[in-house]
N, CA, C and O of each residue as an XYZ file, in Angstrom:
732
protein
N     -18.116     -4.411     25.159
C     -18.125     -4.901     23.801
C     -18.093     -6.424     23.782
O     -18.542     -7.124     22.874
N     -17.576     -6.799     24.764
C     -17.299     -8.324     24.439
C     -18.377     -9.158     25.238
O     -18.462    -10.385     25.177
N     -19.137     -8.388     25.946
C     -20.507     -8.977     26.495
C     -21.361     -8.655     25.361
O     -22.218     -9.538     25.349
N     -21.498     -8.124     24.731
C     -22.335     -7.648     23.415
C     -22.210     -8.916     22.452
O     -23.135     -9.681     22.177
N     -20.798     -9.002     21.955
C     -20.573    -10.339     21.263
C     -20.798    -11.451     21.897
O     -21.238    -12.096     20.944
N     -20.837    -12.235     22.857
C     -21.228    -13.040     23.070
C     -23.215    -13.344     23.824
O     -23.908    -14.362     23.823
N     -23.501    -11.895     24.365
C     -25.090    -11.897     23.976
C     -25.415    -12.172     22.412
O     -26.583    -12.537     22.282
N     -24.861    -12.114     21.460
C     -25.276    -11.918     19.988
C     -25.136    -13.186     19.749
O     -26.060    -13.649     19.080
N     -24.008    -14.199     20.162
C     -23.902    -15.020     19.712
C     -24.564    -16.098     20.778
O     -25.072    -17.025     20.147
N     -24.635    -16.173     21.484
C     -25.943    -17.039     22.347
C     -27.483    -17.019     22.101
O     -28.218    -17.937     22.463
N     -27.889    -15.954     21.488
C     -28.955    -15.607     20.690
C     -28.980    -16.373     19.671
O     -29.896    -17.159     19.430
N     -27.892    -16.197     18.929
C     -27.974    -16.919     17.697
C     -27.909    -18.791     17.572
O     -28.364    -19.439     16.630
N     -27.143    -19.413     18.930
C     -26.985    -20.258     19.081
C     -28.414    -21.144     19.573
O     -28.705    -22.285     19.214
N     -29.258    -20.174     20.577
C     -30.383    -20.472     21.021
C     -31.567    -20.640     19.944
O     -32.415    -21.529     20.013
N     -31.504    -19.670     18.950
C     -32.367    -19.708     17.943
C     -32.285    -21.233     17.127
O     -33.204    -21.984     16.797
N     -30.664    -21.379     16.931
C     -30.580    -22.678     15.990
C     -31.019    -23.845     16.680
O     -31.583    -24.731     16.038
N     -30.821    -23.965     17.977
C     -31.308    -25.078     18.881
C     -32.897    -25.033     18.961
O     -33.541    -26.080     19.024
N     -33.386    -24.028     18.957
C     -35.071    -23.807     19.072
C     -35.501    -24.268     17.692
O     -36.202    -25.279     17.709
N     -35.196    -23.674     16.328
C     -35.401    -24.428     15.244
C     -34.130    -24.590     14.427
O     -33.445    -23.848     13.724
N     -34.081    -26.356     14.953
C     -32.849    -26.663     14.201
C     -33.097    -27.344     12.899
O     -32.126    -27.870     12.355
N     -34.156    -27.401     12.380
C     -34.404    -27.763     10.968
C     -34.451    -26.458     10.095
O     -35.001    -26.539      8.996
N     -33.830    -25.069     10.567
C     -33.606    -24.288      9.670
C     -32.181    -24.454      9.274
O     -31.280    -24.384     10.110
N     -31.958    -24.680      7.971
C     -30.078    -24.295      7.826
C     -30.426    -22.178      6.720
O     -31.190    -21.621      5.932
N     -29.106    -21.935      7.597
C     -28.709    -20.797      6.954
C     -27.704    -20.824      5.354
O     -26.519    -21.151      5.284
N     -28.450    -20.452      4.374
C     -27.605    -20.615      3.404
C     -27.090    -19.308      3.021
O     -27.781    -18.305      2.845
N     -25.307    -19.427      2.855
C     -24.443    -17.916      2.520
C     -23.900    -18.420      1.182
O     -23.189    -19.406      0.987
N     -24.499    -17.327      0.088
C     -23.883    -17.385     -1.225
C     -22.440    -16.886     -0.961
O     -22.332    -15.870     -0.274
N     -21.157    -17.569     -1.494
C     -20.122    -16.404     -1.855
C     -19.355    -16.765     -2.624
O     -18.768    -17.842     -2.721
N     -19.309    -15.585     -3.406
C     -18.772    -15.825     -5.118
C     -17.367    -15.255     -5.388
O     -17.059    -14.090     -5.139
N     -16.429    -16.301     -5.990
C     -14.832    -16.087     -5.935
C     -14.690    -15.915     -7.722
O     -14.585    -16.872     -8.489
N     -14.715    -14.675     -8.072
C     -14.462    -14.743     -9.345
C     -12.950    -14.531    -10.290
O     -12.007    -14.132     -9.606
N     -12.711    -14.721    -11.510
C     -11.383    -13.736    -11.886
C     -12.513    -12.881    -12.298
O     -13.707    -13.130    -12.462
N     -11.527    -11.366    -12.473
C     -12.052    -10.198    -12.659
C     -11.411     -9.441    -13.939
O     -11.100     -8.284    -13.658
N     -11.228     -9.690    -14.837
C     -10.055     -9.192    -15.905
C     -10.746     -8.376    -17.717
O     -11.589     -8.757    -18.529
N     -10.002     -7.396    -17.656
C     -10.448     -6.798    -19.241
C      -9.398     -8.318    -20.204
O      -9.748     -8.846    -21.259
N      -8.705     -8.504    -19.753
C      -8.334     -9.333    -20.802
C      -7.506    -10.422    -19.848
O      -7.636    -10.264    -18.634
N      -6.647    -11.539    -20.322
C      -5.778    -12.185    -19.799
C      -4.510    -11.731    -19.189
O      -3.820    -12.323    -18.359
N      -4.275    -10.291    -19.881
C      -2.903     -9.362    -19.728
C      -3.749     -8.360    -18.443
O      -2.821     -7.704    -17.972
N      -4.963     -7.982    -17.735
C      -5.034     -7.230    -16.932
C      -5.654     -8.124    -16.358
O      -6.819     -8.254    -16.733
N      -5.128     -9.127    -15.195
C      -6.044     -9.667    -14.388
C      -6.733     -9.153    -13.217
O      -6.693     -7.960    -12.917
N      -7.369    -10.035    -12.544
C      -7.595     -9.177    -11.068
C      -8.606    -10.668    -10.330
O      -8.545    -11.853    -10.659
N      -9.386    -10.070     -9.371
C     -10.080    -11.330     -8.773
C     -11.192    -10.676     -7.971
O     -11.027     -9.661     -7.295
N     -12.384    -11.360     -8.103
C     -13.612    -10.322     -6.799
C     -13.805    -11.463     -5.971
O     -13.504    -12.569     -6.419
N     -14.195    -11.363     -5.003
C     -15.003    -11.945     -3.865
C     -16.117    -11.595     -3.017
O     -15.892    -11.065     -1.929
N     -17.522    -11.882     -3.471
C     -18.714    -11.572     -2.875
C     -19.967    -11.952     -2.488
O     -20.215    -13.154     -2.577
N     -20.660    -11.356     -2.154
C     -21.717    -12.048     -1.691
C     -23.077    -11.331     -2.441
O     -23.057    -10.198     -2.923
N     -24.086    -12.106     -2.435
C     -25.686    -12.468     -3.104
C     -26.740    -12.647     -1.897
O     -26.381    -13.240     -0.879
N     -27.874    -12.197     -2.003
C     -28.885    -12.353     -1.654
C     -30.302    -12.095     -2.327
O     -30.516    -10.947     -2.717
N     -31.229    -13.000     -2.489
C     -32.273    -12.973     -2.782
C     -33.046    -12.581     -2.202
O     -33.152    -12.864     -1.008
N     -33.965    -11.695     -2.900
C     -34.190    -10.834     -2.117
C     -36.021    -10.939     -2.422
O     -36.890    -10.632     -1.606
N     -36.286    -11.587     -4.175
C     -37.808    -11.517     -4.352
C     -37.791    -12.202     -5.317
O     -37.761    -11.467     -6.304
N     -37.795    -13.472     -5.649
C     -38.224    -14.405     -6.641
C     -36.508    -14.403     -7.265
O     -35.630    -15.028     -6.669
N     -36.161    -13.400     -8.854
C     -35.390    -14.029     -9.363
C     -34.433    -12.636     -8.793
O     -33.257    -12.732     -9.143
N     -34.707    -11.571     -8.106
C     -33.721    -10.586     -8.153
C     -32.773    -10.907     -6.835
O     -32.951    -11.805     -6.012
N     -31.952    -10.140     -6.858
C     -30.839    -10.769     -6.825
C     -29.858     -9.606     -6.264
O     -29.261     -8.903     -7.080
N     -29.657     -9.359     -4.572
C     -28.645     -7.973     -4.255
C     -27.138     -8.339     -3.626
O     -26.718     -8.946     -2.641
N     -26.582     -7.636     -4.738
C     -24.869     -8.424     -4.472
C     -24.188     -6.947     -3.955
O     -24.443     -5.743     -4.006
N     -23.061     -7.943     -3.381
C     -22.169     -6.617     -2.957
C     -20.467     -7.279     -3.344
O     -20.309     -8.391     -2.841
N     -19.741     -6.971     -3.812
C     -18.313     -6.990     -3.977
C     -17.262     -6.587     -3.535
O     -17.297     -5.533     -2.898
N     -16.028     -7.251     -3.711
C     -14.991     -6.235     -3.614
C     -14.255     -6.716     -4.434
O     -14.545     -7.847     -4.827
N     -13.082     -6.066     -4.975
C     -12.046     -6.810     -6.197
C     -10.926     -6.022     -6.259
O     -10.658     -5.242     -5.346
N     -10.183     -6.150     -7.320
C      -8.838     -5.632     -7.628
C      -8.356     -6.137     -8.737
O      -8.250     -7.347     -8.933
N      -8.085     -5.403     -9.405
C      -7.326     -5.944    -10.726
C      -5.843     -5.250    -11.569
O      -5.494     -4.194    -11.042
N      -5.568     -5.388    -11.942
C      -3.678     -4.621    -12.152
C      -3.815     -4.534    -13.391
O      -3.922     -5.467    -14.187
N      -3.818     -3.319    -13.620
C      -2.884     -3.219    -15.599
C      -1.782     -2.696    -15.542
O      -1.469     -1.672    -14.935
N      -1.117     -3.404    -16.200
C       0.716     -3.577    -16.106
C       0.939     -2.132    -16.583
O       0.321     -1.522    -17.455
N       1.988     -1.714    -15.795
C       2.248      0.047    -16.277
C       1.055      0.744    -16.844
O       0.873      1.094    -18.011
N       0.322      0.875    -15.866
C      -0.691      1.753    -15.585
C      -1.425      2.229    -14.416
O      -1.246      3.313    -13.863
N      -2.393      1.190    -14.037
C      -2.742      1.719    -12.491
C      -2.764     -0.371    -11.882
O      -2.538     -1.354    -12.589
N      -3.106     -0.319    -10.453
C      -3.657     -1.338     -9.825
C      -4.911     -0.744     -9.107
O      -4.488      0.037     -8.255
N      -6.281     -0.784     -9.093
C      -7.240     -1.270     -8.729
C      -7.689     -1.910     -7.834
O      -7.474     -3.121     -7.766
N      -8.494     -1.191     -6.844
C      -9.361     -1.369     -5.430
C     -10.610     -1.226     -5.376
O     -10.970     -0.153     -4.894
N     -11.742     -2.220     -5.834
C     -13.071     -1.537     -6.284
C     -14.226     -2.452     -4.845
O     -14.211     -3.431     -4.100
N     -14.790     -1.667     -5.092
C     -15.965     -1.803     -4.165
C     -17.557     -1.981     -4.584
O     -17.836     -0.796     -4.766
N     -18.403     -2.486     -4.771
C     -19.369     -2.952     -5.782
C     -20.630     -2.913     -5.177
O     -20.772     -3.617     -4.177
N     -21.609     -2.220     -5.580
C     -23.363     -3.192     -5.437
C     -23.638     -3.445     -6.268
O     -23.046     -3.097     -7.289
N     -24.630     -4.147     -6.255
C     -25.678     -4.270     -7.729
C     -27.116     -5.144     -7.259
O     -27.314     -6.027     -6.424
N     -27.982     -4.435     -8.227
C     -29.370     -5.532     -8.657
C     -29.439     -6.307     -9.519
O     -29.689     -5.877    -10.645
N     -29.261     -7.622     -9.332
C     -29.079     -8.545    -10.371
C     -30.706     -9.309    -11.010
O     -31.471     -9.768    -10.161
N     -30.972     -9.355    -12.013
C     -31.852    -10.330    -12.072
C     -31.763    -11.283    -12.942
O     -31.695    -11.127    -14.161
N     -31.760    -12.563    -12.204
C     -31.355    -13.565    -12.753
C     -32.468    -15.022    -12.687
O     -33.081    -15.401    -11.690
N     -32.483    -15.581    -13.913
C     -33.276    -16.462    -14.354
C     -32.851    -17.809    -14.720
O     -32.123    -17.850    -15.712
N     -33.248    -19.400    -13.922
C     -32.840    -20.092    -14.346
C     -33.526    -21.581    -14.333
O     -34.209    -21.987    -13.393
N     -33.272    -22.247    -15.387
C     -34.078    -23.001    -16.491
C     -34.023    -24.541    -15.530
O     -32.988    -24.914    -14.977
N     -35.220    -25.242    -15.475
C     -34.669    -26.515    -15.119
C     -33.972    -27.309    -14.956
O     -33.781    -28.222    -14.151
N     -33.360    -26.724    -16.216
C     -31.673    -27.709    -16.135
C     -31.066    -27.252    -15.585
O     -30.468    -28.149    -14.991
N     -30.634    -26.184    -15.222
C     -29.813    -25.342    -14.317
C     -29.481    -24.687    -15.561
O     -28.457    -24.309    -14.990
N     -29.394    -24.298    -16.470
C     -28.518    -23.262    -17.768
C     -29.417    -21.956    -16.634
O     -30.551    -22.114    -16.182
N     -28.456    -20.643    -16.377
C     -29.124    -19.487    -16.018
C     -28.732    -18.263    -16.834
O     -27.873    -18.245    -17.715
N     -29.511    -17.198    -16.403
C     -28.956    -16.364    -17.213
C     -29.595    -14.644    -16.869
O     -30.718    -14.146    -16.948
N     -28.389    -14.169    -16.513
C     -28.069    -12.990    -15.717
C     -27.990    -11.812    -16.389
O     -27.231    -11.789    -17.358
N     -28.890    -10.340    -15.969
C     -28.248     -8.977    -16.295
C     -28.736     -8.016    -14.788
O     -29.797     -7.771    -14.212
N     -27.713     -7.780    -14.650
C     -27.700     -6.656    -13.279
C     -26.884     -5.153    -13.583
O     -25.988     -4.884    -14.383
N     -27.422     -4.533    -12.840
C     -26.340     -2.770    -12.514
C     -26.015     -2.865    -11.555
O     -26.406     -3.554    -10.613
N     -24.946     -1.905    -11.716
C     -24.351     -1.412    -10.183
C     -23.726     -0.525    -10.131
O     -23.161     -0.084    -11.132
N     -23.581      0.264     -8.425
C     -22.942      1.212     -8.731
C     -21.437      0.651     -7.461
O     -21.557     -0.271     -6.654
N     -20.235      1.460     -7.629
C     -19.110      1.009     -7.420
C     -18.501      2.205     -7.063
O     -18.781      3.320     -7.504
N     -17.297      1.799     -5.901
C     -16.172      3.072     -6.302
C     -14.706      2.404     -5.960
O     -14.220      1.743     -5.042
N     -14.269      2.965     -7.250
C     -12.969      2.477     -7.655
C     -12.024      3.346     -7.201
O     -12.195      4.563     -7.267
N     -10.725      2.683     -6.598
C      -9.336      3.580     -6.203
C      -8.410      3.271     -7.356
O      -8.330      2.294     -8.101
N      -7.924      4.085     -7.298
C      -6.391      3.810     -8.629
C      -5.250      4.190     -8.573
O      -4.802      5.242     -9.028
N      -4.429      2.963     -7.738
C      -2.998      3.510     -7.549
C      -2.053      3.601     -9.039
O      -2.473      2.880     -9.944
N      -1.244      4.148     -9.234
C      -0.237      4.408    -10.260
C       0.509      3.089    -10.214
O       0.736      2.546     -9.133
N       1.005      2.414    -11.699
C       1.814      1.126    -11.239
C       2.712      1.277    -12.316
O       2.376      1.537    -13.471
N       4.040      1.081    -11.845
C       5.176      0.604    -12.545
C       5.851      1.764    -12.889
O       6.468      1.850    -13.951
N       5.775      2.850    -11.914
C       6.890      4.274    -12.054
C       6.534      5.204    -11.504
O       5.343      5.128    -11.204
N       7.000      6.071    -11.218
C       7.219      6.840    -10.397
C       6.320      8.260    -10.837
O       6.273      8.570    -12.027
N       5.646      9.057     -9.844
C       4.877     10.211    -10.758
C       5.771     11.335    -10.477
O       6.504     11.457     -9.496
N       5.635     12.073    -11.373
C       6.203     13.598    -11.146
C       5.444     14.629    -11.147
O       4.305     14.675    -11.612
N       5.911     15.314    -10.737
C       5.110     17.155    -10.703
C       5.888     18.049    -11.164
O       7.115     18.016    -11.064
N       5.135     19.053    -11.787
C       6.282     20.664    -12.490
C       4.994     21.768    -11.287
O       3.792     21.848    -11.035
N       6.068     22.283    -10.972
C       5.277     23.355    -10.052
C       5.890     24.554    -10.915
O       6.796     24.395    -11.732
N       5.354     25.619    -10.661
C       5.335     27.093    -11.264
C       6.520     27.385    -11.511
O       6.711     27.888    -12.618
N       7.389     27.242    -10.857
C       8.980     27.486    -11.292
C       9.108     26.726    -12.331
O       9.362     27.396    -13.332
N       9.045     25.668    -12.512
C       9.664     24.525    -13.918
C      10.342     23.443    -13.004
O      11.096     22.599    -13.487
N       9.972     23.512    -11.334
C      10.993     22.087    -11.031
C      10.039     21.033    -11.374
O       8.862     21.134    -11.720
N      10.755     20.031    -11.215
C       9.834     18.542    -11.094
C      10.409     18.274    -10.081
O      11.469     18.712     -9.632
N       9.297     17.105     -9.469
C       9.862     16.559     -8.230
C       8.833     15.323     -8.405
O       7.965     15.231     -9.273
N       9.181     14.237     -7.207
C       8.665     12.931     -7.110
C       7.346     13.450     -6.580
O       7.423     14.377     -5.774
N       5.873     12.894     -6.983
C       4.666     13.143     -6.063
C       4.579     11.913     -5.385
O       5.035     11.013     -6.091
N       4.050     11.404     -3.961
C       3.496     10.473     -3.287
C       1.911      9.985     -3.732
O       0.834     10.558     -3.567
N       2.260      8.644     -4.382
C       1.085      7.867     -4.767
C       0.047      7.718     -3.713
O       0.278      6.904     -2.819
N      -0.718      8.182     -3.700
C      -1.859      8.246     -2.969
C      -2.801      7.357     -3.945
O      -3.327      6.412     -3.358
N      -3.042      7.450     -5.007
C      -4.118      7.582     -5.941
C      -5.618      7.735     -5.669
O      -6.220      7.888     -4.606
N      -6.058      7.647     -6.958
C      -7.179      8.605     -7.238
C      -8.766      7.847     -7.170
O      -9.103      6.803     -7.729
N      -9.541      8.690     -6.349
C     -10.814      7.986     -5.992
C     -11.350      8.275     -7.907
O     -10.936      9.054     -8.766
N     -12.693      6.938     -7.901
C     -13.408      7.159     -9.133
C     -14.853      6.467     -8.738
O     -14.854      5.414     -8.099
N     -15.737      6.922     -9.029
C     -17.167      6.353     -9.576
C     -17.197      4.928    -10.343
O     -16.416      4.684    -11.263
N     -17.871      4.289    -10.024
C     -17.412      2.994    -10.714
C     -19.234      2.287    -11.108
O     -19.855      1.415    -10.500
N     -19.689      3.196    -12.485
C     -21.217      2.350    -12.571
C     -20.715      1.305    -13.256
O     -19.552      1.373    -13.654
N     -21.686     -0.111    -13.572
C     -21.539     -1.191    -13.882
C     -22.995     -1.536    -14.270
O     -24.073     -1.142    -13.826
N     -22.541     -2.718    -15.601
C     -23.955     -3.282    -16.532
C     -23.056     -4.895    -16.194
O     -21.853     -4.997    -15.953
N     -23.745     -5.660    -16.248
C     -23.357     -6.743    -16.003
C     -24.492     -7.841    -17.161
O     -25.657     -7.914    -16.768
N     -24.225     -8.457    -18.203
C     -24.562     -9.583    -18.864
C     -23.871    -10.920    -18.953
O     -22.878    -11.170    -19.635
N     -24.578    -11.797    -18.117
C     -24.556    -12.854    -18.099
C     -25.312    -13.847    -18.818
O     -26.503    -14.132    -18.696
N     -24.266    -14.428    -19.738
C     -25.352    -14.997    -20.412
C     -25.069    -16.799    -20.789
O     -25.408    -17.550    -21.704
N     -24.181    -16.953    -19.387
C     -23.711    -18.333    -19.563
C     -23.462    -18.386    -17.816
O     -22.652    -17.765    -17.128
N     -24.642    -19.519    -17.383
C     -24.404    -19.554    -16.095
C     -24.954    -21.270    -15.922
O     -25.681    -21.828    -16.744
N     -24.490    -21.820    -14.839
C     -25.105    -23.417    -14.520
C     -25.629    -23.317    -13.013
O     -25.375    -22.670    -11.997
N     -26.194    -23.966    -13.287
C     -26.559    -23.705    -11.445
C     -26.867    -25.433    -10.665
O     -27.954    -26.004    -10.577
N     -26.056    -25.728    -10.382
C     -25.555    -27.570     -9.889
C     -26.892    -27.454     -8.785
O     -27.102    -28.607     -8.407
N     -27.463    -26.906     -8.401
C     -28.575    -27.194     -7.391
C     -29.816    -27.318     -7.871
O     -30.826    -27.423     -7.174
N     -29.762    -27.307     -9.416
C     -31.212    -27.613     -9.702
C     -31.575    -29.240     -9.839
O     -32.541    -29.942     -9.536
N     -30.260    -29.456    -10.467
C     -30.727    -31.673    -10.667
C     -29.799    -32.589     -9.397
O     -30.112    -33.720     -9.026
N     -28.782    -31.902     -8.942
C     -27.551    -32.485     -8.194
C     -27.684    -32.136     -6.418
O     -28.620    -31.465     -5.981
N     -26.836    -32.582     -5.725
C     -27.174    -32.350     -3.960
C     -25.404    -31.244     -4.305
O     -24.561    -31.343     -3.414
N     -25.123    -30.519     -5.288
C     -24.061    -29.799     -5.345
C     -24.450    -28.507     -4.993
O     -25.293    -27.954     -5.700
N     -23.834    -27.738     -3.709
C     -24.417    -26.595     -3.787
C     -23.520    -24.975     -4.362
O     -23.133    -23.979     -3.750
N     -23.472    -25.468     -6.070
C     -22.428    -24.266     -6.515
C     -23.422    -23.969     -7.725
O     -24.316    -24.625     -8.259
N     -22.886    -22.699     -7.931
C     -23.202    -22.065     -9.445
C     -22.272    -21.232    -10.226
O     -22.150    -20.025    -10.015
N     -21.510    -21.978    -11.271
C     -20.614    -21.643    -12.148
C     -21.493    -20.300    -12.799
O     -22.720    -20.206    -12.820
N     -20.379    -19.173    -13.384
C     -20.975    -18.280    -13.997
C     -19.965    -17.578    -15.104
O     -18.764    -17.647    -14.842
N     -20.300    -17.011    -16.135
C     -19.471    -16.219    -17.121
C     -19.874    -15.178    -17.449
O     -20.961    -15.381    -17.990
N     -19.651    -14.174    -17.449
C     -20.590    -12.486    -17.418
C     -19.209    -11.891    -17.831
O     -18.053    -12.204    -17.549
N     -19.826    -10.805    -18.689
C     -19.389     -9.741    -19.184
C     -19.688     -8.590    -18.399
O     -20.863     -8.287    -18.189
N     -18.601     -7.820    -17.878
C     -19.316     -6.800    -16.614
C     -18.702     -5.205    -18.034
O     -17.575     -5.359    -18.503
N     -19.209     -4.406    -18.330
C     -19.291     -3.068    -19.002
C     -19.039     -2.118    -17.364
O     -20.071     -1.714    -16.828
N     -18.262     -1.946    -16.964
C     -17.686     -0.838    -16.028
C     -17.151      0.756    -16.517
O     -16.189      0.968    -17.255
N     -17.892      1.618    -16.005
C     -17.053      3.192    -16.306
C     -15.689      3.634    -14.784
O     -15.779      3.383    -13.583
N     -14.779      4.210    -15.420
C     -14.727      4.969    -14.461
C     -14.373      6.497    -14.438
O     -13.804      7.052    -15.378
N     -14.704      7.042    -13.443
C     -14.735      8.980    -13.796
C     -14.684      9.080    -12.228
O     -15.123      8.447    -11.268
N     -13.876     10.270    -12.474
C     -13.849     10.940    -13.858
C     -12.229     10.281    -13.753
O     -11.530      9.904    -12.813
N     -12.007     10.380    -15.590
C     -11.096     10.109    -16.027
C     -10.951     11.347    -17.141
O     -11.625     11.478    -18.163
N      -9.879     12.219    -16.657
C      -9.730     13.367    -17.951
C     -10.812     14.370    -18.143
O     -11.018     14.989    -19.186
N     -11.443     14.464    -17.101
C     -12.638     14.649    -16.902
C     -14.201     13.958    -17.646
O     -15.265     14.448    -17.267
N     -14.207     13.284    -18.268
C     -14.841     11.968    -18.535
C     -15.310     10.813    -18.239
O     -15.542     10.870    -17.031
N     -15.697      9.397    -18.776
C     -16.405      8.771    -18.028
C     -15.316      7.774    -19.058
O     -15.458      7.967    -20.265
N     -14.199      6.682    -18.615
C     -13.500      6.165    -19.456
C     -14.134      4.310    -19.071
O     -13.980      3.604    -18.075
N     -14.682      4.128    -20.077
C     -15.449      2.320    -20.136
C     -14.362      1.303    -20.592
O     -13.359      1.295    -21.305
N     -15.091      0.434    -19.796
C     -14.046     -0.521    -19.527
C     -15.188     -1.820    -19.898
O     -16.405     -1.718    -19.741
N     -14.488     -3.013    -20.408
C     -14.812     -4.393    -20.344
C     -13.953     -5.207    -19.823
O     -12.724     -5.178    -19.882
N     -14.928     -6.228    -19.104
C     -14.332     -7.366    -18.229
C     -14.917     -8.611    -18.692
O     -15.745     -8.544    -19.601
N     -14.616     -9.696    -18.217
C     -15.130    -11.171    -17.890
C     -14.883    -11.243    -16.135
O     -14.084    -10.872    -15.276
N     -15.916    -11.844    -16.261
C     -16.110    -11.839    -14.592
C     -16.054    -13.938    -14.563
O     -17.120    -14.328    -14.085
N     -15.352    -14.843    -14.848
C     -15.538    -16.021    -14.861
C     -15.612    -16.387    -13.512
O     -14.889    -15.638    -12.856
N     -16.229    -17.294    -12.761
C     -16.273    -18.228    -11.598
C     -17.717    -18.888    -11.194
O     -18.736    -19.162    -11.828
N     -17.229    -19.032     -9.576
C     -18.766    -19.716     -9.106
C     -18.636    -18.844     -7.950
O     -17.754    -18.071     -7.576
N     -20.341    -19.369     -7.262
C     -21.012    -19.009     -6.674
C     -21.273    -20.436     -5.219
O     -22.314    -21.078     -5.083
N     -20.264    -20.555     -4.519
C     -20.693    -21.772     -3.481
C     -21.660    -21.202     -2.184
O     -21.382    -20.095     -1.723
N     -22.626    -21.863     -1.696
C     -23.510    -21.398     -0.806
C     -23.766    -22.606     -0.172
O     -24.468    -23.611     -0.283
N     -22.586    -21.914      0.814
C     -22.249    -22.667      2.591
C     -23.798    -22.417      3.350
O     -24.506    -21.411      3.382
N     -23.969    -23.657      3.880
C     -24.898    -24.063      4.364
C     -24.744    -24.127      6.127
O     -23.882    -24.867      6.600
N     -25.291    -23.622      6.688
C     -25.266    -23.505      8.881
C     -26.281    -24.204      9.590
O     -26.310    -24.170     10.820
């Protein structure tokens, strides 16, 4: 294994020395993640372009609602996103997701067939997690500036199910940027 990693990475080192006027650019986007100010959370992910303006992201996040559950989500999406000379951009993507949901702020119980209760062990509960994402306030500092970020504000429309056996929707703000480290 560890001759593997370092064949991989001498490869890679040889390539940059053979053409070193390529730089590698890595989008990665640090957002808050929150239905409101009272349920926060935070994502961290990555973007790739993939054909003009579209756009394939992948996530991960977490977010807490106070005495209710905390949140472990996992994300793709196709984004397509469009942006104006000035840098003003402006984003709508899907995705699909799967969300965990631990129990927060008490303890669960169970009644089994007799009538006892007893404490259950929080495991929590896998969910489906589709996603609409509108963005409709974005800047992008690399169109007039040598800055390589892109501020963004999106409204992400998230389900998750089953819930109750249902599909229970959710709204977020997804606020942050987008910095793309340069190799």
């Amino acid at each position: 294994m560890k001759r593997l990693i370092l064949l991989i990475a001498l490869v890679g080192l040889s390539t940059n020395l053979v053409y070193g006027q390529i730089k590698k650019v890595v989008p990665i986007n640090i957002s808050y993640f929150g239905e409101t100010l009272v349920h926060p959370g935070i994502t961290i992910g990555y973007e790739n372009t993939f054909y003009r303006s579209f756009i394939f992201t992948v996530s991960m996040g977490t977010h807490i609602h106070q005495r209710n559950h905390t949140g472990l989500f996992f994300n793709a999406g196709l984004n397509w996103r469009h942006t104006f000379p000035i840098g003003y951009s402006m984003e709508f993507g899907l995705g699909l997701g799967y969300l965990h949901a631990w129990a927060h702020g008490g303890s669960i119980y169970t009644v089994d067939d007799a009538g006892d209760v007893s404490i259950k062990r929080n495991f929590g509960r896998p969910h489906f997690m589709p996603s609409v994402k509108l963005g409709l306030l974005g800047w992008d500092f690399r169109n007039n500036t040598d800055i390589p970020l892109r501020l963004n504000a999106d409204l992400i429309v998230f389900g998750r199910y089953p819930f109750n056996n249902f599909i229970m929707p959710h709204m977020a703000f997804n606020i942050g940027g987008t910095y793309y480290l340069s190799f």
